[in-house]
Amino acid sequence: MPLSNGPRFLCWLIAMCYMGLFPLAAAGPVKTACSVQGDSADCSHMRLKEIPQDLPWNITHLDVSHNILTSLHAASLAPYAGLLHLDVGFNSITKLEEALCQTLGRLHTLILEHNEVHLLKEADLSHCVQLTVLNMASNKLKMKAADPFAALENLMTLDVSKNMLVSAMLGSKPQLPSLVALTLSYNAISTLKKDDFHFLSRSTSLRVLNLSKLPLKQVEGGCFKPIANITFLSMDKCNLGTLTTKLCTELSETAIKTLSLQDTGLVRLTNTTFKGLEKTNLTFLYLANNTMNTIEKGAFQWLPTLEILNLENNNIKHLTKDAFQGLQSLKTLTLRQVRGRTSPTTLIDDFTFSPLVALESLILEHTVIRSITENTFTGLTSLQYLYMDWCSCISLRIINNKTFVSLAASPLRVLNLTGTAISQIGPGAFSAFPNLTTLSLDYNFISQTLTGREFEGLGQLEQLFFSNNRQMVVLTSRSFVRVPGLRILMLGKTLTGTMDLDPSPFGPLTNLNVLDLSNNNIANINAQMLDGLVNLMVLKIQHNNLARIWKSANIGGPVLFLKGLGNLTILDMDYCGLDEIPIDALAGLKKLKELSFSGNLLNSLKDSVFQDVLLLQELHLQKNLITAVRPQVFKQAMANLSLLDMGRNPFDCTCESILWFVTWLNTTTANVTGGKDQFTCNTPLAYFNRTIMDFDTLSCKDSTPFQALYILSSTVIIALMLVALLVRFHGWRIQFYWSILVNRTLGFSDAKVEEGREFEFDAYVIHADEDLKWVERSLLPLENEKYVFCMEGRDFLPGTSRLEAIVDNMKKSRKILFVVTESLLKDHWCRGFKAHHALHQVMEDSRDSVILVFLQDVHDYRLSRSLFLRRGMLRPRCLLYWPVHKERVPAFHEKLHIALGMTNNTLKP
Ligand SMILES: *[C@@H]1O[C@H](CO)[C@@H](O)[C@H](O)[C@H]1NC(C)=O
Ligand SMILES: *[C@@H]1O[C@H](CO)[C@@H](O)[C@H](O)[C@H]1NC(C)=O
Ligand SMILES: *[C@@H]1O[C@H](CO)[C@@H](O)[C@H](O)[C@H]1NC(C)=O
Ligand SMILES: *[C@@H]1O[C@H](CO)[C@@H](O)[C@H](O)[C@H]1NC(C)=O
Ligand SMILES: *[C@@H]1O[C@H](CO)[C@@H](O)[C@H](O)[C@H]1NC(C)=O
Ligand SMILES: *[C@@H]1O[C@H](CO)[C@@H](O)[C@H](O)[C@H]1NC(C)=O
Ligand SMILES: *[C@@H]1O[C@H](CO)[C@@H](O)[C@H](O)[C@H]1NC(C)=O
Ligand SMILES: *[C@@H]1O[C@H](CO)[C@@H](O)[C@H](O)[C@H]1NC(C)=O
């Protein structure tokens, strides 16, 4: 069975390829209609066989390139007689019609490149007097017929490259009087004959001649004589070799200024190669991409006016001290090697550059140099730019005060030592460069403590590029004291992770505009690090570990290291592990234009965190954990935005979190990286993985009043619940302390003073027999304190009648205390006589003498039927409830004290 998967997979693959590729092939850039803009019509890439006839009559530019036209009929162009520019390149046109320029009398530019014209007759262009540009590159011209260009009196540019020409002679008699540039490259011309350019002998304006990629074998004497006014000649890719010397001899009488001989197979420059150029004023000489390995002594002695010499990508193994003799005007010398090429190791003799007294730029990029000695650069007294980036040279491993001593006399301004494998910089390493403004030490292996002496003597330095070293460079407080004029300091991927220095190494750099501290794993900085950098405009501190520093839980609070940077315009804090932004972290950054916090763990931002950031143009917050984009946080920051990058956040698509953002997106003109549809909802489930632009904003319309209602009702409910809970669990305690307080301060327990002596007993206790136990356990102990109770079975004098005794004793008692239980209410005797009597007494004295102690919950109705009392008739203080919970018993006792202690008179009506 597994085998059957093979063919199936193949079918699938073929189907996929077909579906995938076919549209590509067919879709091509084919248009269906010409686009007309102003006076130009673009009908290119339309598979046209004919010139369209329905374009505006007054167009002046017509582009019908990249079609399948086979001929160019004058009649089909008749509607557009005013054409100035006609492009019929990349078609299959085989010949031109005589009437073309009769129809298009004003034509200036005719582009015919990439067609199949093989024969041009004299008549074909005979009326094209106005033509200034004719491009016939990549056709099949052989030029057998004579003088097809004879009528082109105004032609300035003629391109007949990539044809099948075997001779440079394009005419039999002098013509093309206005010609400036002629391109003959990529033809089959193998000889430049003496009279080949005779047809240009009246072309006094001719300056540019391009003869590259010709299979030249011979250059006849006097061939350039008719065109002696040329200033530019390119013979790139012609395999000249030793023919170069002859070529230069032939150029001796010309006005040549620029000679390009790149990739011409030159191997050796002898002391006569350029001899022929002696009388010219050659200024630019390009010799790149040859296989040149030797420059003989005095090879350039003939070129005293040369200003630019390009020798890049050659094979020079030895530059001798006479190689550049005579180049006293040279301003730029390029010895660059293209990256990736296996460059030869070059030995540069001492004093090699000393003839180059005018040299301003020396470009040694990617070269391999054997060594730099104390005299390698001696004599370069005008050198301002030295580019040695990616130069491999053992002498650069450790740079000390000797390395560049040969440049001490030069006013060097820029030194590029990027990627030169430097591992150490000694004290005073650059002290030879008092004029240096820019020093690049990027991509090296420097891993040392910067004491400050490394930059000794660099008083003018403004830009120091020190990025991509080994993250082992240690700064000290004095690291930059010698370079107080620094404006740009790049220290990305260079430093160790701790920057907690006091005073800060950046303290002296009051002019600093740009500071890059990115990719350093910095985890430890202090609030003073950027103090005083009032001119700082760009701070790049991305890819560090700043999470702790900005946590509110950080010991000593968040480190607000951005304070005082009032001129900051760009702040990059991507990938710093941040999960919060302290409320004042960005305070005062009023000029900030670009703010980037991508790739952090930011979730909810505090309301006023962006409150000072009013001019923001770019905001990058992609790849965070942001769920809500609320106006309280973002409204000001997004007010002037022109670019927002906020994708890949888990947005919460609810009215509260996203409504404002969706509304903002719908109305903003700012560019949104990745498009507005890329923001996807993570929650709630209904919107999961859908774009936030799907969020139904109408659903939020009425939520505002509901919100208020919701807040109000929930507050009320919570308050009620709190009160209920309090009362349920602690109300008694509150009541207890409250009553103690009130009683102690208001002194309700004053009964003893006034009434105490009148009564024998404090209370007459009435209870059911079943409740005797309770009375003994809970009431009688109080007698030990100060009360005297009267109880039937105990205190009655023997002999007296029971009824008499009851009445008597009740009269002797200040209070009558009922222990109310179901049993008491059922007790008939009690219900009958005792209750009546008690009630009577109540009426006689005052109701205040009755205390009800409920051991059980008894209904008021039953109470009134049995005891003729209602709770409402008594003062609340005289109604006591025996608590279920043991811990409340003390409170009960306290209440009982109060009830017993209360005077009966005070409240008498
Ligand atoms: C061309 O002519 C049309 C009217 O035929 C006119 O509307 C248009 O402006 C003209 N265009 C130019 C570039 O003159
Ligand atoms: C070179 O140009 C000058 C004036 O520009 C002219 O007089 C002279 O004839 C030209 N020489 C040639 C060979 O065309
Ligand atoms: C060229 O070099 C040869 C020796 O290599 C020397 O004899 C001759 O004089 C030199 N010619 C010039 C013009 O320097
Ligand atoms: C070279 O320049 C000098 C001075 O600028 C000038 O006199 C001389 O005619 C020029 N020579 C040529 C061949 O252009
Ligand atoms: C020289 O060679 C490099 C690569 O080898 C190439 O990129 C460059 O175009 C060449 N230049 C010329 C003028 O041939
Ligand atoms: C170079 O440094 C050495 C020791 O560090 C010192 O003795 C010498 O004077 C310095 N040379 C110059 C030119 O500064
Ligand atoms: C130094 O060279 C590097 C690599 O070629 C280049 O990227 C950088 O821009 C150069 N720096 C300066 C200041 O020229
Ligand atoms: C180089 O600096 C010195 C002193 O700092 C100054 O005198 C000189 O003019 C400067 N040279 C250049 C070319 O700026």
mmCIF file with all atom_site columns, C-alpha atoms in Angstrom, residues 224-378:
data_model
loop_
_atom_site.group_PDB
_atom_site.id
_atom_site.type_symbol
_atom_site.label_atom_id
_atom_site.label_alt_id
_atom_site.label_comp_id
_atom_site.label_asym_id
_atom_site.label_entity_id
_atom_site.label_seq_id
_atom_site.pdbx_PDB_ins_code
_atom_site.Cartn_x
_atom_site.Cartn_y
_atom_site.Cartn_z
_atom_site.occupancy
_atom_site.B_iso_or_equiv
_atom_site.pdbx_formal_charge
_atom_site.auth_seq_id
_atom_site.auth_comp_id
_atom_site.auth_asym_id
_atom_site.auth_atom_id
_atom_site.pdbx_PDB_model_num
ATOM 1   C CA . PHE A 1 224 ? 41.227 58.784 -33.933 1.00 0.00 ? 224 PHE A CA 1
ATOM 2   C CA . LYS A 1 225 ? 42.490 61.776 -35.854 1.00 0.00 ? 225 LYS A CA 1
ATOM 3   C CA . PRO A 1 226 ? 39.076 62.706 -37.312 1.00 0.00 ? 226 PRO A CA 1
ATOM 4   C CA . ILE A 1 227 ? 37.503 62.573 -33.846 1.00 0.00 ? 227 ILE A CA 1
ATOM 5   C CA . ALA A 1 228 ? 40.234 64.227 -31.848 1.00 0.00 ? 228 ALA A CA 1
ATOM 6   C CA . ASN A 1 229 ? 37.703 66.107 -29.730 1.00 0.00 ? 229 ASN A CA 1
ATOM 7   C CA . ILE A 1 230 ? 36.555 63.005 -27.864 1.00 0.00 ? 230 ILE A CA 1
ATOM 8   C CA . THR A 1 231 ? 36.983 63.267 -24.117 1.00 0.00 ? 231 THR A CA 1
ATOM 9   C CA . PHE A 1 232 ? 35.541 59.896 -23.077 1.00 0.00 ? 232 PHE A CA 1
ATOM 10  C CA . LEU A 1 233 ? 36.541 56.535 -24.454 1.00 0.00 ? 233 LEU A CA 1
ATOM 11  C CA . SER A 1 234 ? 35.448 53.197 -23.074 1.00 0.00 ? 234 SER A CA 1
ATOM 12  C CA . MET A 1 235 ? 37.074 50.038 -24.288 1.00 0.00 ? 235 MET A CA 1
ATOM 13  C CA . ASP A 1 236 ? 35.911 47.852 -21.372 1.00 0.00 ? 236 ASP A CA 1
ATOM 14  C CA . LYS A 1 237 ? 35.879 44.149 -22.081 1.00 0.00 ? 237 LYS A CA 1
ATOM 15  C CA . CYS A 1 238 ? 37.892 44.488 -25.287 1.00 0.00 ? 238 CYS A CA 1
ATOM 16  C CA . ASN A 1 239 ? 40.666 41.998 -25.070 1.00 0.00 ? 239 ASN A CA 1
ATOM 17  C CA . LEU A 1 240 ? 43.399 44.551 -25.592 1.00 0.00 ? 240 LEU A CA 1
ATOM 18  C CA . GLY A 1 241 ? 46.344 43.151 -23.697 1.00 0.00 ? 241 GLY A CA 1
ATOM 19  C CA . THR A 1 242 ? 49.477 44.666 -25.212 1.00 0.00 ? 242 THR A CA 1
ATOM 20  C CA . LEU A 1 243 ? 47.391 46.550 -27.771 1.00 0.00 ? 243 LEU A CA 1
ATOM 21  C CA . THR A 1 244 ? 46.907 49.058 -24.961 1.00 0.00 ? 244 THR A CA 1
ATOM 22  C CA . THR A 1 245 ? 50.214 50.741 -25.669 1.00 0.00 ? 245 THR A CA 1
ATOM 23  C CA . LYS A 1 246 ? 49.274 51.278 -29.347 1.00 0.00 ? 246 LYS A CA 1
ATOM 24  C CA . LEU A 1 247 ? 45.831 52.495 -28.355 1.00 0.00 ? 247 LEU A CA 1
ATOM 25  C CA . CYS A 1 248 ? 47.325 55.070 -26.062 1.00 0.00 ? 248 CYS A CA 1
ATOM 26  C CA . THR A 1 249 ? 49.671 56.229 -28.783 1.00 0.00 ? 249 THR A CA 1
ATOM 27  C CA . GLU A 1 250 ? 46.713 56.756 -31.105 1.00 0.00 ? 250 GLU A CA 1
ATOM 28  C CA . LEU A 1 251 ? 44.965 58.743 -28.362 1.00 0.00 ? 251 LEU A CA 1
ATOM 29  C CA . SER A 1 252 ? 47.914 61.066 -27.935 1.00 0.00 ? 252 SER A CA 1
ATOM 30  C CA . GLU A 1 253 ? 46.470 63.781 -30.153 1.00 0.00 ? 253 GLU A CA 1
ATOM 31  C CA . THR A 1 254 ? 42.994 63.664 -28.669 1.00 0.00 ? 254 THR A CA 1
ATOM 32  C CA . ALA A 1 255 ? 41.322 65.636 -25.929 1.00 0.00 ? 255 ALA A CA 1
ATOM 33  C CA . ILE A 1 256 ? 40.779 62.437 -23.945 1.00 0.00 ? 256 ILE A CA 1
ATOM 34  C CA . LYS A 1 257 ? 40.036 62.982 -20.271 1.00 0.00 ? 257 LYS A CA 1
ATOM 35  C CA . THR A 1 258 ? 38.411 59.728 -19.252 1.00 0.00 ? 258 THR A CA 1
ATOM 36  C CA . LEU A 1 259 ? 39.751 56.386 -20.356 1.00 0.00 ? 259 LEU A CA 1
ATOM 37  C CA . SER A 1 260 ? 38.064 53.224 -19.210 1.00 0.00 ? 260 SER A CA 1
ATOM 38  C CA . LEU A 1 261 ? 40.031 50.052 -19.749 1.00 0.00 ? 261 LEU A CA 1
ATOM 39  C CA . GLN A 1 262 ? 38.280 47.701 -17.348 1.00 0.00 ? 262 GLN A CA 1
ATOM 40  C CA . ASP A 1 263 ? 38.389 43.972 -17.899 1.00 0.00 ? 263 ASP A CA 1
ATOM 41  C CA . THR A 1 264 ? 40.659 44.279 -20.952 1.00 0.00 ? 264 THR A CA 1
ATOM 42  C CA . GLY A 1 265 ? 43.140 41.566 -20.030 1.00 0.00 ? 265 GLY A CA 1
ATOM 43  C CA . LEU A 1 266 ? 45.878 43.978 -19.003 1.00 0.00 ? 266 LEU A CA 1
ATOM 44  C CA . VAL A 1 267 ? 48.467 42.007 -17.067 1.00 0.00 ? 267 VAL A CA 1
ATOM 45  C CA . ARG A 1 268 ? 51.366 44.345 -16.790 1.00 0.00 ? 268 ARG A CA 1
ATOM 46  C CA . LEU A 1 269 ? 51.787 48.091 -16.792 1.00 0.00 ? 269 LEU A CA 1
ATOM 47  C CA . THR A 1 270 ? 55.190 48.896 -18.218 1.00 0.00 ? 270 THR A CA 1
ATOM 48  C CA . ASN A 1 271 ? 56.950 52.225 -18.139 1.00 0.00 ? 271 ASN A CA 1
ATOM 49  C CA . THR A 1 272 ? 55.703 52.850 -21.692 1.00 0.00 ? 272 THR A CA 1
ATOM 50  C CA . THR A 1 273 ? 52.103 51.575 -21.604 1.00 0.00 ? 273 THR A CA 1
ATOM 51  C CA . PHE A 1 274 ? 50.683 55.057 -21.081 1.00 0.00 ? 274 PHE A CA 1
ATOM 52  C CA . LYS A 1 275 ? 53.440 56.956 -22.780 1.00 0.00 ? 275 LYS A CA 1
ATOM 53  C CA . GLY A 1 276 ? 51.121 57.965 -25.582 1.00 0.00 ? 276 GLY A CA 1
ATOM 54  C CA . LEU A 1 277 ? 48.892 59.808 -23.133 1.00 0.00 ? 277 LEU A CA 1
ATOM 55  C CA . GLU A 1 278 ? 51.715 62.116 -22.173 1.00 0.00 ? 278 GLU A CA 1
ATOM 56  C CA . LYS A 1 279 ? 50.395 65.086 -24.131 1.00 0.00 ? 279 LYS A CA 1
ATOM 57  C CA . THR A 1 280 ? 46.782 64.605 -23.126 1.00 0.00 ? 280 THR A CA 1
ATOM 58  C CA . ASN A 1 281 ? 45.218 65.887 -19.969 1.00 0.00 ? 281 ASN A CA 1
ATOM 59  C CA . LEU A 1 282 ? 43.922 62.492 -18.825 1.00 0.00 ? 282 LEU A CA 1
ATOM 60  C CA . THR A 1 283 ? 42.015 62.919 -15.575 1.00 0.00 ? 283 THR A CA 1
ATOM 61  C CA . PHE A 1 284 ? 40.189 59.646 -14.970 1.00 0.00 ? 284 PHE A CA 1
ATOM 62  C CA . LEU A 1 285 ? 41.697 56.242 -15.601 1.00 0.00 ? 285 LEU A CA 1
ATOM 63  C CA . TYR A 1 286 ? 39.750 53.084 -14.831 1.00 0.00 ? 286 TYR A CA 1
ATOM 64  C CA . LEU A 1 287 ? 41.736 49.872 -14.838 1.00 0.00 ? 287 LEU A CA 1
ATOM 65  C CA . ALA A 1 288 ? 39.504 47.686 -12.678 1.00 0.00 ? 288 ALA A CA 1
ATOM 66  C CA . ASN A 1 289 ? 38.903 43.990 -13.281 1.00 0.00 ? 289 ASN A CA 1
ATOM 67  C CA . ASN A 1 290 ? 42.110 43.319 -15.123 1.00 0.00 ? 290 ASN A CA 1
ATOM 68  C CA . THR A 1 291 ? 44.472 40.595 -14.094 1.00 0.00 ? 291 THR A CA 1
ATOM 69  C CA . MET A 1 292 ? 47.240 43.079 -13.629 1.00 0.00 ? 292 MET A CA 1
ATOM 70  C CA . ASN A 1 293 ? 49.984 41.818 -11.386 1.00 0.00 ? 293 ASN A CA 1
ATOM 71  C CA . THR A 1 294 ? 52.816 44.227 -12.044 1.00 0.00 ? 294 THR A CA 1
ATOM 72  C CA . ILE A 1 295 ? 53.126 47.955 -12.125 1.00 0.00 ? 295 ILE A CA 1
ATOM 73  C CA . GLU A 1 296 ? 56.566 48.833 -13.342 1.00 0.00 ? 296 GLU A CA 1
ATOM 74  C CA . LYS A 1 297 ? 58.540 51.711 -12.033 1.00 0.00 ? 297 LYS A CA 1
ATOM 75  C CA . GLY A 1 298 ? 57.330 54.887 -13.674 1.00 0.00 ? 298 GLY A CA 1
ATOM 76  C CA . ALA A 1 299 ? 54.259 53.339 -15.306 1.00 0.00 ? 299 ALA A CA 1
ATOM 77  C CA . PHE A 1 300 ? 52.199 56.429 -14.459 1.00 0.00 ? 300 PHE A CA 1
ATOM 78  C CA . GLN A 1 301 ? 54.890 59.000 -14.975 1.00 0.00 ? 301 GLN A CA 1
ATOM 79  C CA . TRP A 1 302 ? 53.063 60.166 -18.133 1.00 0.00 ? 302 TRP A CA 1
ATOM 80  C CA . LEU A 1 303 ? 49.903 61.090 -16.342 1.00 0.00 ? 303 LEU A CA 1
ATOM 81  C CA . PRO A 1 304 ? 50.673 64.151 -14.259 1.00 0.00 ? 304 PRO A CA 1
ATOM 82  C CA . THR A 1 305 ? 47.095 65.429 -14.585 1.00 0.00 ? 305 THR A CA 1
ATOM 83  C CA . LEU A 1 306 ? 45.443 62.211 -13.449 1.00 0.00 ? 306 LEU A CA 1
ATOM 84  C CA . GLU A 1 307 ? 43.014 62.772 -10.568 1.00 0.00 ? 307 GLU A CA 1
ATOM 85  C CA . ILE A 1 308 ? 41.267 59.457 -10.215 1.00 0.00 ? 308 ILE A CA 1
ATOM 86  C CA . LEU A 1 309 ? 42.967 56.109 -10.646 1.00 0.00 ? 309 LEU A CA 1
ATOM 87  C CA . ASN A 1 310 ? 40.939 52.970 -10.165 1.00 0.00 ? 310 ASN A CA 1
ATOM 88  C CA . LEU A 1 311 ? 42.936 49.781 -9.825  1.00 0.00 ? 311 LEU A CA 1
ATOM 89  C CA . GLU A 1 312 ? 40.369 47.681 -8.022  1.00 0.00 ? 312 GLU A CA 1
ATOM 90  C CA . ASN A 1 313 ? 40.099 43.950 -8.476  1.00 0.00 ? 313 ASN A CA 1
ATOM 91  C CA . ASN A 1 314 ? 43.541 43.373 -9.832  1.00 0.00 ? 314 ASN A CA 1
ATOM 92  C CA . ASN A 1 315 ? 46.228 40.975 -8.846  1.00 0.00 ? 315 ASN A CA 1
ATOM 93  C CA . ILE A 1 316 ? 48.942 43.293 -7.723  1.00 0.00 ? 316 ILE A CA 1
ATOM 94  C CA . LYS A 1 317 ? 51.194 41.451 -5.323  1.00 0.00 ? 317 LYS A CA 1
ATOM 95  C CA . HIS A 1 318 ? 53.847 44.059 -4.963  1.00 0.00 ? 318 HIS A CA 1
ATOM 96  C CA . LEU A 1 319 ? 53.472 47.805 -4.955  1.00 0.00 ? 319 LEU A CA 1
ATOM 97  C CA . THR A 1 320 ? 56.964 49.216 -5.314  1.00 0.00 ? 320 THR A CA 1
ATOM 98  C CA . LYS A 1 321 ? 58.006 52.569 -4.146  1.00 0.00 ? 321 LYS A CA 1
ATOM 99  C CA . ASP A 1 322 ? 58.188 53.934 -7.713  1.00 0.00 ? 322 ASP A CA 1
ATOM 100 C CA . ALA A 1 323 ? 54.829 52.578 -8.879  1.00 0.00 ? 323 ALA A CA 1
ATOM 101 C CA . PHE A 1 324 ? 52.987 55.852 -8.450  1.00 0.00 ? 324 PHE A CA 1
ATOM 102 C CA . GLN A 1 325 ? 55.771 58.136 -9.536  1.00 0.00 ? 325 GLN A CA 1
ATOM 103 C CA . GLY A 1 326 ? 54.533 61.243 -11.267 1.00 0.00 ? 326 GLY A CA 1
ATOM 104 C CA . LEU A 1 327 ? 50.921 61.114 -10.072 1.00 0.00 ? 327 LEU A CA 1
ATOM 105 C CA . GLN A 1 328 ? 51.246 64.431 -8.340  1.00 0.00 ? 328 GLN A CA 1
ATOM 106 C CA . SER A 1 329 ? 47.647 65.467 -9.098  1.00 0.00 ? 329 SER A CA 1
ATOM 107 C CA . LEU A 1 330 ? 46.013 62.245 -8.010  1.00 0.00 ? 330 LEU A CA 1
ATOM 108 C CA . LYS A 1 331 ? 43.146 62.825 -5.600  1.00 0.00 ? 331 LYS A CA 1
ATOM 109 C CA . THR A 1 332 ? 41.588 59.366 -5.350  1.00 0.00 ? 332 THR A CA 1
ATOM 110 C CA . LEU A 1 333 ? 43.317 56.014 -5.546  1.00 0.00 ? 333 LEU A CA 1
ATOM 111 C CA . THR A 1 334 ? 41.272 52.836 -5.384  1.00 0.00 ? 334 THR A CA 1
ATOM 112 C CA . LEU A 1 335 ? 42.918 49.528 -4.712  1.00 0.00 ? 335 LEU A CA 1
ATOM 113 C CA . ARG A 1 336 ? 39.713 47.952 -3.418  1.00 0.00 ? 336 ARG A CA 1
ATOM 114 C CA . GLN A 1 337 ? 39.014 44.275 -3.877  1.00 0.00 ? 337 GLN A CA 1
ATOM 115 C CA . VAL A 1 338 ? 35.472 43.072 -4.355  1.00 0.00 ? 338 VAL A CA 1
ATOM 116 C CA . ARG A 1 339 ? 34.237 41.170 -1.374  1.00 0.00 ? 339 ARG A CA 1
ATOM 117 C CA . GLY A 1 340 ? 34.376 37.414 -1.715  1.00 0.00 ? 340 GLY A CA 1
ATOM 118 C CA . ARG A 1 341 ? 37.071 37.443 -4.352  1.00 0.00 ? 341 ARG A CA 1
ATOM 119 C CA . THR A 1 342 ? 40.315 35.766 -3.350  1.00 0.00 ? 342 THR A CA 1
ATOM 120 C CA . SER A 1 343 ? 42.451 38.807 -3.041  1.00 0.00 ? 343 SER A CA 1
ATOM 121 C CA . PRO A 1 344 ? 46.198 38.628 -3.503  1.00 0.00 ? 344 PRO A CA 1
ATOM 122 C CA . THR A 1 345 ? 48.377 39.475 -0.568  1.00 0.00 ? 345 THR A CA 1
ATOM 123 C CA . THR A 1 346 ? 50.002 42.745 -1.469  1.00 0.00 ? 346 THR A CA 1
ATOM 124 C CA . LEU A 1 347 ? 53.335 43.877 -0.256  1.00 0.00 ? 347 LEU A CA 1
ATOM 125 C CA . ILE A 1 348 ? 53.403 47.637 -0.079  1.00 0.00 ? 348 ILE A CA 1
ATOM 126 C CA . ASP A 1 349 ? 56.914 49.034 0.008   1.00 0.00 ? 349 ASP A CA 1
ATOM 127 C CA . ASP A 1 350 ? 57.784 51.873 2.325   1.00 0.00 ? 350 ASP A CA 1
ATOM 128 C CA . PHE A 1 351 ? 57.253 55.291 0.730   1.00 0.00 ? 351 PHE A CA 1
ATOM 129 C CA . THR A 1 352 ? 55.124 53.772 -2.079  1.00 0.00 ? 352 THR A CA 1
ATOM 130 C CA . PHE A 1 353 ? 52.489 56.505 -1.643  1.00 0.00 ? 353 PHE A CA 1
ATOM 131 C CA . SER A 1 354 ? 54.915 59.339 -1.128  1.00 0.00 ? 354 SER A CA 1
ATOM 132 C CA . PRO A 1 355 ? 54.576 60.732 -4.682  1.00 0.00 ? 355 PRO A CA 1
ATOM 133 C CA . LEU A 1 356 ? 50.839 61.150 -4.091  1.00 0.00 ? 356 LEU A CA 1
ATOM 134 C CA . VAL A 1 357 ? 51.108 64.530 -2.435  1.00 0.00 ? 357 VAL A CA 1
ATOM 135 C CA . ALA A 1 358 ? 47.632 65.574 -3.537  1.00 0.00 ? 358 ALA A CA 1
ATOM 136 C CA . LEU A 1 359 ? 45.882 62.341 -2.629  1.00 0.00 ? 359 LEU A CA 1
ATOM 137 C CA . GLU A 1 360 ? 42.747 62.925 -0.583  1.00 0.00 ? 360 GLU A CA 1
ATOM 138 C CA . SER A 1 361 ? 41.143 59.475 -0.605  1.00 0.00 ? 361 SER A CA 1
ATOM 139 C CA . LEU A 1 362 ? 42.876 56.148 -0.377  1.00 0.00 ? 362 LEU A CA 1
ATOM 140 C CA . ILE A 1 363 ? 40.588 53.164 -0.714  1.00 0.00 ? 363 ILE A CA 1
ATOM 141 C CA . LEU A 1 364 ? 42.016 49.868 0.449   1.00 0.00 ? 364 LEU A CA 1
ATOM 142 C CA . GLU A 1 365 ? 38.750 48.063 1.180   1.00 0.00 ? 365 GLU A CA 1
ATOM 143 C CA . HIS A 1 366 ? 38.963 44.290 1.327   1.00 0.00 ? 366 HIS A CA 1
ATOM 144 C CA . THR A 1 367 ? 42.607 44.236 0.403   1.00 0.00 ? 367 THR A CA 1
ATOM 145 C CA . VAL A 1 368 ? 45.112 41.918 2.008   1.00 0.00 ? 368 VAL A CA 1
ATOM 146 C CA . ILE A 1 369 ? 48.180 43.850 3.018   1.00 0.00 ? 369 ILE A CA 1
ATOM 147 C CA . ARG A 1 370 ? 51.314 42.158 4.218   1.00 0.00 ? 370 ARG A CA 1
ATOM 148 C CA . SER A 1 371 ? 52.117 44.772 6.834   1.00 0.00 ? 371 SER A CA 1
ATOM 149 C CA . ILE A 1 372 ? 51.934 48.404 7.771   1.00 0.00 ? 372 ILE A CA 1
ATOM 150 C CA . THR A 1 373 ? 55.248 49.912 8.726   1.00 0.00 ? 373 THR A CA 1
ATOM 151 C CA . GLU A 1 374 ? 56.261 53.242 10.131  1.00 0.00 ? 374 GLU A CA 1
ATOM 152 C CA . ASN A 1 375 ? 56.667 54.509 6.536   1.00 0.00 ? 375 ASN A CA 1
ATOM 153 C CA . THR A 1 376 ? 53.879 52.818 4.627   1.00 0.00 ? 376 THR A CA 1
ATOM 154 C CA . PHE A 1 377 ? 51.803 55.979 4.323   1.00 0.00 ? 377 PHE A CA 1
ATOM 155 C CA . THR A 1 378 ? 54.601 58.496 4.518   1.00 0.00 ? 378 THR A CA 1
#
